[in-house]
Coordinates of C-alpha atoms in Angstrom, one line a residue:
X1 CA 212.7 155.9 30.7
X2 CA 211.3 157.2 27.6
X3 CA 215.2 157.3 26.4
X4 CA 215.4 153.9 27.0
X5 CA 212.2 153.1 25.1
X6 CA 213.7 154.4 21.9
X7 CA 216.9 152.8 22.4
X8 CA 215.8 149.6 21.8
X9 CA 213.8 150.1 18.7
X10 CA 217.2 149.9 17.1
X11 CA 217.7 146.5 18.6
X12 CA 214.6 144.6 16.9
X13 CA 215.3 145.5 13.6
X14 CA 216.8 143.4 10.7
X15 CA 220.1 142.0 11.7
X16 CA 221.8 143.6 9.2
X17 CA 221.2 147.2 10.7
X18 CA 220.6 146.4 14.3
X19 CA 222.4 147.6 17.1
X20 CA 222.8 145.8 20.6
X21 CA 221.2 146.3 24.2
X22 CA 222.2 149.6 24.9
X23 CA 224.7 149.9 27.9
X24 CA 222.4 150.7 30.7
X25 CA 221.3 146.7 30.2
X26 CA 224.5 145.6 31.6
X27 CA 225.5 147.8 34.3
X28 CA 221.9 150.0 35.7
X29 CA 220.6 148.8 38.4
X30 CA 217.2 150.3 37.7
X31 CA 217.3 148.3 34.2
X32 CA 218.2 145.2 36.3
X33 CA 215.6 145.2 38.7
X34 CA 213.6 146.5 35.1
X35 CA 214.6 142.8 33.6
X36 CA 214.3 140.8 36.9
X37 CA 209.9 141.1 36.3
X38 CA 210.0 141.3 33.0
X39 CA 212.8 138.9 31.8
X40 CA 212.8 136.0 35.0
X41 CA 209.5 136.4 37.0
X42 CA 207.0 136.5 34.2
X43 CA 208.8 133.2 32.1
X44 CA 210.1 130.3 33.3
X45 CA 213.5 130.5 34.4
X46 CA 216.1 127.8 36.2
X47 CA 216.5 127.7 39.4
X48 CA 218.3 124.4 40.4
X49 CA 218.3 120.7 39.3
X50 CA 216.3 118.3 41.0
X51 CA 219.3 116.3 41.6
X52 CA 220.0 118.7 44.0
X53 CA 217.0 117.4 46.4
X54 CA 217.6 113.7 45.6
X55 CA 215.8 111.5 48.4
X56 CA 212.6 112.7 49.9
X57 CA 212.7 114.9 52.8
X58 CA 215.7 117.2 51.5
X59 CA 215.5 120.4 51.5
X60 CA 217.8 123.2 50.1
X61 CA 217.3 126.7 50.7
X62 CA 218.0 129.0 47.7
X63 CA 218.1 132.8 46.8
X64 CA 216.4 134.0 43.5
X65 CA 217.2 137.5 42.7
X66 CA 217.3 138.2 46.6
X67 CA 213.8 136.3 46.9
X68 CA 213.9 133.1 49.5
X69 CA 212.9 130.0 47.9
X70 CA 212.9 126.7 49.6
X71 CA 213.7 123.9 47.2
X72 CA 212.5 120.4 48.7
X73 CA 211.3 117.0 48.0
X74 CA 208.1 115.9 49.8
X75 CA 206.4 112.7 51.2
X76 CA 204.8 112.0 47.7
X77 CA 208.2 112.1 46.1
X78 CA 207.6 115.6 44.1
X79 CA 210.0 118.3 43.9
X80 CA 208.4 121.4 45.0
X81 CA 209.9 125.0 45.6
X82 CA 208.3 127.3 48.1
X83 CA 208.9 130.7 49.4
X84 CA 211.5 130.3 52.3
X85 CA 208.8 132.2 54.6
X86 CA 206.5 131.5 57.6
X87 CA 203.1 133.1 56.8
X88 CA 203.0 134.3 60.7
X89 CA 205.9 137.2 60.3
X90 CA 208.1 136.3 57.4
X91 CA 211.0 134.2 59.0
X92 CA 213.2 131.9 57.0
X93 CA 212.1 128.9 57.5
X94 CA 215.7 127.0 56.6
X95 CA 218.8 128.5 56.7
X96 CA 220.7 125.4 55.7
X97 CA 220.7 122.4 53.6
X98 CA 219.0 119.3 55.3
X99 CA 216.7 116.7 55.8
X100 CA 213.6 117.2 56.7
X101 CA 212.8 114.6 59.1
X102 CA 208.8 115.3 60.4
X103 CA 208.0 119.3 59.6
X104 CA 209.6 122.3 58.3
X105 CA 209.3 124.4 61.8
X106 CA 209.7 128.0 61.8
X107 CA 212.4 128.9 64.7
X108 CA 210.7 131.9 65.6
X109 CA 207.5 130.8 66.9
X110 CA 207.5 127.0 65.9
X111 CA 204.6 127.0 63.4
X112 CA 205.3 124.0 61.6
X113 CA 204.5 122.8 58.0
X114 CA 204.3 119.8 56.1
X115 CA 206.4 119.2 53.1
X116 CA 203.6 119.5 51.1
X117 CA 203.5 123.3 52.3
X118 CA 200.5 122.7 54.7
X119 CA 200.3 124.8 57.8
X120 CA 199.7 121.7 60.6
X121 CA 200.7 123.0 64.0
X122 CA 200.5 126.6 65.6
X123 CA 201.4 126.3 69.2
X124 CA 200.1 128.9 71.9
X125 CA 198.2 130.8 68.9
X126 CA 195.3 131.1 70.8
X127 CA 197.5 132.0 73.8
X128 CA 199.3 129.7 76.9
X129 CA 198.2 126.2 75.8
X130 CA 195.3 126.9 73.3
X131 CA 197.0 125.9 69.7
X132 CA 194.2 127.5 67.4
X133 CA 192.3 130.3 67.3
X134 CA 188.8 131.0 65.3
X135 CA 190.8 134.4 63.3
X136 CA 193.5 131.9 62.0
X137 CA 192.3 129.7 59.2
X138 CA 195.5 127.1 58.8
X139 CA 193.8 125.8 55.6
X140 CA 194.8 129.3 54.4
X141 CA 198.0 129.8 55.5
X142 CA 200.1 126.8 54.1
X143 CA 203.9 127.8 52.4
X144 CA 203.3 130.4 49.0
X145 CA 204.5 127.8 46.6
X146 CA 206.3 128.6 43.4
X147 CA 204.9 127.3 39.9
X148 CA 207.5 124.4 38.8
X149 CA 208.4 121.9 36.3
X150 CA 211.3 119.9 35.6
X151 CA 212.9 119.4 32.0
X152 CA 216.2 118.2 30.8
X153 CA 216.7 117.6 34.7
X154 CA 216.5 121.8 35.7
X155 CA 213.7 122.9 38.2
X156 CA 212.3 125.9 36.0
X157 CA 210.1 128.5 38.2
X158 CA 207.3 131.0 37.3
X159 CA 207.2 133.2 40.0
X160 CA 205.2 135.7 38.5
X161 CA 202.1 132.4 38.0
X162 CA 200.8 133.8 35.0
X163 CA 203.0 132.3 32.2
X164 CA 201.2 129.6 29.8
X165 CA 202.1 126.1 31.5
X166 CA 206.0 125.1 30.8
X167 CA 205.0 122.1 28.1
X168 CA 202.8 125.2 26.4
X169 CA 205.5 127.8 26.9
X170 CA 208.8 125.6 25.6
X171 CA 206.8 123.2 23.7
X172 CA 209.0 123.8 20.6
X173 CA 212.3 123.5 22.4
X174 CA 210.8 120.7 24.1
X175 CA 209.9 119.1 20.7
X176 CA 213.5 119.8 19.0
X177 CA 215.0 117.7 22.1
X178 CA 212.4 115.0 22.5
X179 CA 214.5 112.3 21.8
X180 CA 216.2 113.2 25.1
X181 CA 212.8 112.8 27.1
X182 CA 213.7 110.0 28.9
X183 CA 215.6 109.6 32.6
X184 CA 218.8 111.7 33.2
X185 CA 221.2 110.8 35.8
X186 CA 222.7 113.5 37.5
X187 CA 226.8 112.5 37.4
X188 CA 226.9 113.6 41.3
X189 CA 229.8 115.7 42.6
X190 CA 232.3 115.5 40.6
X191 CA 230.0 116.4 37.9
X192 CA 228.9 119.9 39.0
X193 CA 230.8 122.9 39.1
X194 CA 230.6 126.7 39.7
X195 CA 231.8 129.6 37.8
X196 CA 231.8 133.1 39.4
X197 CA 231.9 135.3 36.6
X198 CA 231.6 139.4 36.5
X199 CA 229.4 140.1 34.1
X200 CA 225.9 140.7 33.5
X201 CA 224.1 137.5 32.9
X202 CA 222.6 138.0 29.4
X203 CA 226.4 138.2 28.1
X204 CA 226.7 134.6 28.7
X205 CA 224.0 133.8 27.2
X206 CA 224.7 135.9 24.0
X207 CA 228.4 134.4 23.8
X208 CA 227.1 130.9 24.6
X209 CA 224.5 131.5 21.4
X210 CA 226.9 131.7 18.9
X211 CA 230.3 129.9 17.3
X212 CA 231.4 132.5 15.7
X213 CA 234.2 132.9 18.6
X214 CA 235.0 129.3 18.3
X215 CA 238.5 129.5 16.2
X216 CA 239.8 132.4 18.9
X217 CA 238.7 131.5 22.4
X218 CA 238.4 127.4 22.5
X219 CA 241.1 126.9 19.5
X220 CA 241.6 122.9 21.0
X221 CA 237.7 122.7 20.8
X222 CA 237.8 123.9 17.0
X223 CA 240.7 121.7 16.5
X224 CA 238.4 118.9 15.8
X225 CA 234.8 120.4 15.6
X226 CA 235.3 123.5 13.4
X227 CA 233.8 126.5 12.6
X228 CA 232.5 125.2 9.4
X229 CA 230.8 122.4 11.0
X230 CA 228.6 124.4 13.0
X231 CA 225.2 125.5 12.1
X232 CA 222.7 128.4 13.5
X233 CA 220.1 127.3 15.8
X234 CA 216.8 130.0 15.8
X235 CA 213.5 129.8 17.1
X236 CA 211.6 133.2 18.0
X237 CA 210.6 134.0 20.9
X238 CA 212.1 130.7 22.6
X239 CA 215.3 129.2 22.0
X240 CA 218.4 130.2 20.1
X241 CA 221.8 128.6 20.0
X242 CA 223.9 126.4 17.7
X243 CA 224.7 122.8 16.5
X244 CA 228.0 121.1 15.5
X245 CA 228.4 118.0 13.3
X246 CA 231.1 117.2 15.0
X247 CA 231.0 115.7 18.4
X248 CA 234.2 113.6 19.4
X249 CA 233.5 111.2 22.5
X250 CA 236.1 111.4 25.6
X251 CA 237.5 107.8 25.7
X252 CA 239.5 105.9 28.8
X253 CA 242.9 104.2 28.7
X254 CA 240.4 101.2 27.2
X255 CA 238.8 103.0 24.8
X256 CA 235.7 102.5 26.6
X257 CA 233.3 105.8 26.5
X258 CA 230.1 106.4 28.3
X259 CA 227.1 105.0 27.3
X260 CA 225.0 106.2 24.7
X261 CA 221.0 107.6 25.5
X262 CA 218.8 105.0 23.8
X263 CA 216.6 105.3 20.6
X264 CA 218.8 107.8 19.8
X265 CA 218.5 108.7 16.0
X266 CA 221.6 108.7 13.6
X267 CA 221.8 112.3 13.5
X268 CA 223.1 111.9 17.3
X269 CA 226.4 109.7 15.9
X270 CA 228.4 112.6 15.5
X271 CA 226.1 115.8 16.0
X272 CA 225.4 118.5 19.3
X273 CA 223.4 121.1 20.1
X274 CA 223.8 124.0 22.6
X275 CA 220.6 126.2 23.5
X276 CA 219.6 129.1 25.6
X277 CA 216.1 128.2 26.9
X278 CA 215.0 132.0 27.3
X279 CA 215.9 133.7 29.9
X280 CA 218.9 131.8 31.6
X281 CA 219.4 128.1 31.4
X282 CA 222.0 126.9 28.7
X283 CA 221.4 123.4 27.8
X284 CA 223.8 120.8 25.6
X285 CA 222.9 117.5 24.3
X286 CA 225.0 114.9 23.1
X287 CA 224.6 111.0 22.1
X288 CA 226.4 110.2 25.7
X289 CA 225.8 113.0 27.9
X290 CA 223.9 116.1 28.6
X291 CA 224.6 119.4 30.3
X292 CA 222.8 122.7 32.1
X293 CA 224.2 125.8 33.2
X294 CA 222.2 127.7 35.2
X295 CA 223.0 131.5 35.3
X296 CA 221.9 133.3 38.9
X297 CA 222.2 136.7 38.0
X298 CA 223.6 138.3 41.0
X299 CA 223.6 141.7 40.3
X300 CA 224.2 144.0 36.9
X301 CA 227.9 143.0 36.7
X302 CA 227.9 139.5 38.3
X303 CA 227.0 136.3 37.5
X304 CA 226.9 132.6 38.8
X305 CA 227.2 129.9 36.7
X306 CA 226.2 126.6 38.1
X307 CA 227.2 123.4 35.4
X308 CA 225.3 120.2 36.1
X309 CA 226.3 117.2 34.1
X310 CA 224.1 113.9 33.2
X311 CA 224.1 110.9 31.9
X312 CA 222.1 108.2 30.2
X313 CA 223.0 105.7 33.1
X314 CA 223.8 106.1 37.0
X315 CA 226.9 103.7 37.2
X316 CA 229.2 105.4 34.6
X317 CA 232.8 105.6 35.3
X318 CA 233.6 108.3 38.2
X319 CA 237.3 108.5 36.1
X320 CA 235.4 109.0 32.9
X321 CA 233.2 111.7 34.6
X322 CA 235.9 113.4 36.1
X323 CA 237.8 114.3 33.0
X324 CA 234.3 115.2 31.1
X325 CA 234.3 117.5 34.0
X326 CA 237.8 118.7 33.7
X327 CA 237.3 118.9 30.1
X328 CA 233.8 121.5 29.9
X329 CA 235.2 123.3 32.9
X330 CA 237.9 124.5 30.5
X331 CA 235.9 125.4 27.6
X332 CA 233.6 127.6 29.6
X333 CA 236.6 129.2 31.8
X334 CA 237.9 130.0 28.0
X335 CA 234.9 132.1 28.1
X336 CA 235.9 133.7 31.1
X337 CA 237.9 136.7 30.0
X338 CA 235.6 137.5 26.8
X339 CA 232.4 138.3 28.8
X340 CA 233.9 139.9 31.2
X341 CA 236.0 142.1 28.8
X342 CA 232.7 142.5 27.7
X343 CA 231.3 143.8 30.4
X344 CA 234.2 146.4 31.1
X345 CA 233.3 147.4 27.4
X346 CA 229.9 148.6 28.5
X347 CA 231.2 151.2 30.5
X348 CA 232.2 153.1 27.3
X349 CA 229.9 155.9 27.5
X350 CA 230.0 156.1 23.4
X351 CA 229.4 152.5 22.5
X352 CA 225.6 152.1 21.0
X353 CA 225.3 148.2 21.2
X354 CA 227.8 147.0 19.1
X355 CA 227.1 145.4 15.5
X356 CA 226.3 142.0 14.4
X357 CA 227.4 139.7 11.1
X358 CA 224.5 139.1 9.5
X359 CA 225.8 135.7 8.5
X360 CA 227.4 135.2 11.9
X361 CA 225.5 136.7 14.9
X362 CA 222.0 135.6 14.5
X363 CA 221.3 133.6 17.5
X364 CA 222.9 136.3 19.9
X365 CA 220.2 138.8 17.8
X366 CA 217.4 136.7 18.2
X367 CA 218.0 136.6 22.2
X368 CA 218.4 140.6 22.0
X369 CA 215.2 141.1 20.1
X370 CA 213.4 138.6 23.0
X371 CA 215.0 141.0 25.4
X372 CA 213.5 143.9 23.8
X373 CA 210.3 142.6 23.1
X374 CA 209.3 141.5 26.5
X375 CA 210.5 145.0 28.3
X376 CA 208.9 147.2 25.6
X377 CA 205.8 144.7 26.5
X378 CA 206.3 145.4 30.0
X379 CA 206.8 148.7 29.9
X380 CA 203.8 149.9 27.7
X381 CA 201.6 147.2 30.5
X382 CA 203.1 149.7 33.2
X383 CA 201.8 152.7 31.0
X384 CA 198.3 151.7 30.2
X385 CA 197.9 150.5 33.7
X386 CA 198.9 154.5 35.0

C-alpha cells in the first residue's frame, strides 16, 4: 500500500511532468474495491435515469457495485432508491422489473412495505396469527434508503450519506448548465442504448474528457466540428470535459430538426459541451437535445455504458430520434477499440502512467488528479483512524 501511496504523488503534479494512474488502477482488484468507497460511495455517482421508473408504482431493481438497490417511484410521485433488502434476513425484495400494485412484499416471509419504504405488515411475527410483537418496532425497520437527487434527468446516489447535498456538491457544474434546468423528455426506447465495453471505467471517462483524439478515431465527426473548434473544459475537483463551436443539427428528408430547449442563449446556436460529472456520468448538451452515459463499473476490466437521450419536447419525431440514435451510437462505438487497447496496455508491467500534452490533455489530468486526491484522502482517513 505504501507503494501505491507514492505512486500517485507523480500524478498530482503539474501537467507538464505528471505521470498517469499507475497500472494497478485499471486491472487490481484490491485498488478497485480501493476506488469503489473512495471514488462512488463517498460522492454522488449515477445510477439510472428516472425515465427508467416513469409512472408511479414502477419499480426496477438494480446492482451497484454488487450492492442491491431498488429504484422505484412512490404514491407521492418521487423517485426514490432503496436497498433491494428485507430488514427481517436480507432477501431481495424484487427480482424483476414491475409495477408495484399495493406493497413491495418480501417472498420469504411476506413482510410487506410501502413505496415510501415503510415497514406496514409482518404476518405471524408474534407467532400463528399474532402480526406484531413488542421486540419489533416497524417504525424502525422501514427499507435503508439511498440519498438521491435527480439532475440533467440521471438519479445520482450517495451511498456512503455523508457527501455535502448534490446542489452543494455540483453547484458549479450545475451553474455552467443552468440554462438547461428546465423539463427533459426522455426520447423512450429507441433512444437508449448499451455498450459493453472491457475496460476499466475511469478510461472512458479520461477518453471522453478530451478532443485531442478527435481527427483519428471519429474522422466523420471532425469532418465538420474540428479539432480547432474545440476548447478545454476544467473545473477542479468537479467537472472536466470539452466544448465545440461547432454543432451541426441532424435534419429529415424536410429539413425539419428537433426542437430547440427554450431561452436558450446564442452561444447554444452552434456550440456543445461534453462533461464528466466526477466520478462516472458523462453528460452532453446541445441547443436540441441532451445526452447521459452512465458507466457501471463492473469489475477492474469491464464496463457498462448505458446512453440515455432527451429532448426539449415529448412528441419529437420517432424517425428523427432513431437516426440521432444511430448516429451517437457510432461515435461512441469509435471509442470502442481505443479504451480497450487501452486497457490491454496496462498490463505492461513497465509502463508508469503514460504522459500528457500540456496543451492537449488537461481535462483527462484534472480527472487523474481528483482520482488521486480523493484515495490519498481516503487512505490517510484509514491511517489516522488505526
Amino acid at each position: 500500500m505504501e507503494n501505491r501511496v507514492s505512486d500517485l504523488s507523480s500524478v498530482r503534479r503539474p501537467i507538464a511532468q505528471a505521470n498517469g494512474l499507475p497500472n494497478a488502477h485499471y486491472t487490481d482488484p484490491a485498488v478497485f474495491n480501493e476506488e469503489k468507497h473512495a471514488l462512488l460511495f463517498e460522492g454522488w455517482s449515477g445510477l439510472a435515469v428516472a425515465a427508467d421508473v416513469p409512472e408511479t408504482g414502477d419499480a426496477v431493481p438494480l446492482d451497484f457495485l454488487d450492492m442491491p438497490l431498488l429504484l422505484i417511484r412512490d404514491r407521492q410521485n418521487k423517485v426514490r432508491v432503496f436497498q433491494n433488502i428485507c430488514r427481517h434476513r436480507g432477501m431481495i425484495l424484487v427480482d424483476a422489473p414491475r409495477k408495484i400494485e399495493g406493497a413491495i412484499r418480501c417472498p420469504y416471509h411476506s413482510w410487506c412495505y410501502s413505496t415510501e419504504g415503510a415497514l406496514v405488515s409482518t404476518p405471524h411475527v408474534g407467532g400463528p396469527g399474532q402480526n406484531t410483537h413488542d421486540g419489533i418496532d416497524r417504525a424502525l425497520l422501514g427499507l435503508i434508503e439511498v440519498r438521491s437527487h435527480i439532475w440533467m434527468g440521471v438519479v445520482w446516489i450517495n451511498v456512503s450519506g455523508t457527501a455535502a447535498d448534490f446542489d452543494v456538491a455540483n453547484a458549479k457544474m450545475m451553474a455552467r448548465w443552468q440554462e438547461f434546468n428546465k423539463p427533459l423528455h426522455h426520447g423512450g426506447t429507441e433512444s437508449r442504448f448499451t455498450l459493453e465495453v472491457n475496460c476499466n471505467w475511469k478510461l472512458a471517462v479520461e477518453n471522453y474528457c478530451e478532443s485531442y483524439h478527435l481527427p483519428w478515431v471519429h474522422p466523420g465527426l471532425n469532418s465538420y466540428s474540428r479539432l480547432e473548434d474545440h476548447y478545454h473544459i476544467e473545473e477542479d475537483d468537479a467537472f472536466s470535459g470539452q466544448g465545440t463551436l461547432v454543432y451541426r443539427q441532424i435534419r429529415d428528408a424536410e429539413g425539419g430538426t428537433f426542437p430547440d430547449f427554450d431561452a436558450l442563449s446564442d452561444k447554444w446556436d452552434t456550440a456543445a459541451e461534453y462533461i464528466t460529472g466526477f466520478p462516472n456520468v458523462l453528460l452532453g448538451v446541445h441547443r436540441d437535445h441532451t445526452f447521459a452515459i452512465i458507466l457501471q463499473p463492473v469489475g477492474p476490466e469491464k464496463t457498462l455504458e448505458h446512453v440515455h437521450l432527451f429532448y426539449a419536447k415529448p412528441d419529437t419525431s420517432e424517425a428523427l430520434r432513431i437516426r440521432n440514435a444511430e448516429q451517437w451510437k457510432t461515435v461512441f462505438a469509435e471509442d470502442v477499440f481505443v479504451v480497450e487497447g487501452m486497457q490491454r496496455g496496462r498490463h505492461a508491467v513497465s509502463f508508469d502512467g503514460g504522459r500528457f500534452s500540456p496543451a492537449m490533455d488537461g481535462p483527462t489530468h484534472l480527472f487523474h488528479a481528483w482520482v488521486a486526491g480523493k484515495i490519498e484522502h481516503a487512505r490517510a482517513q484509514k491511517q489516522a483512524a488505526e
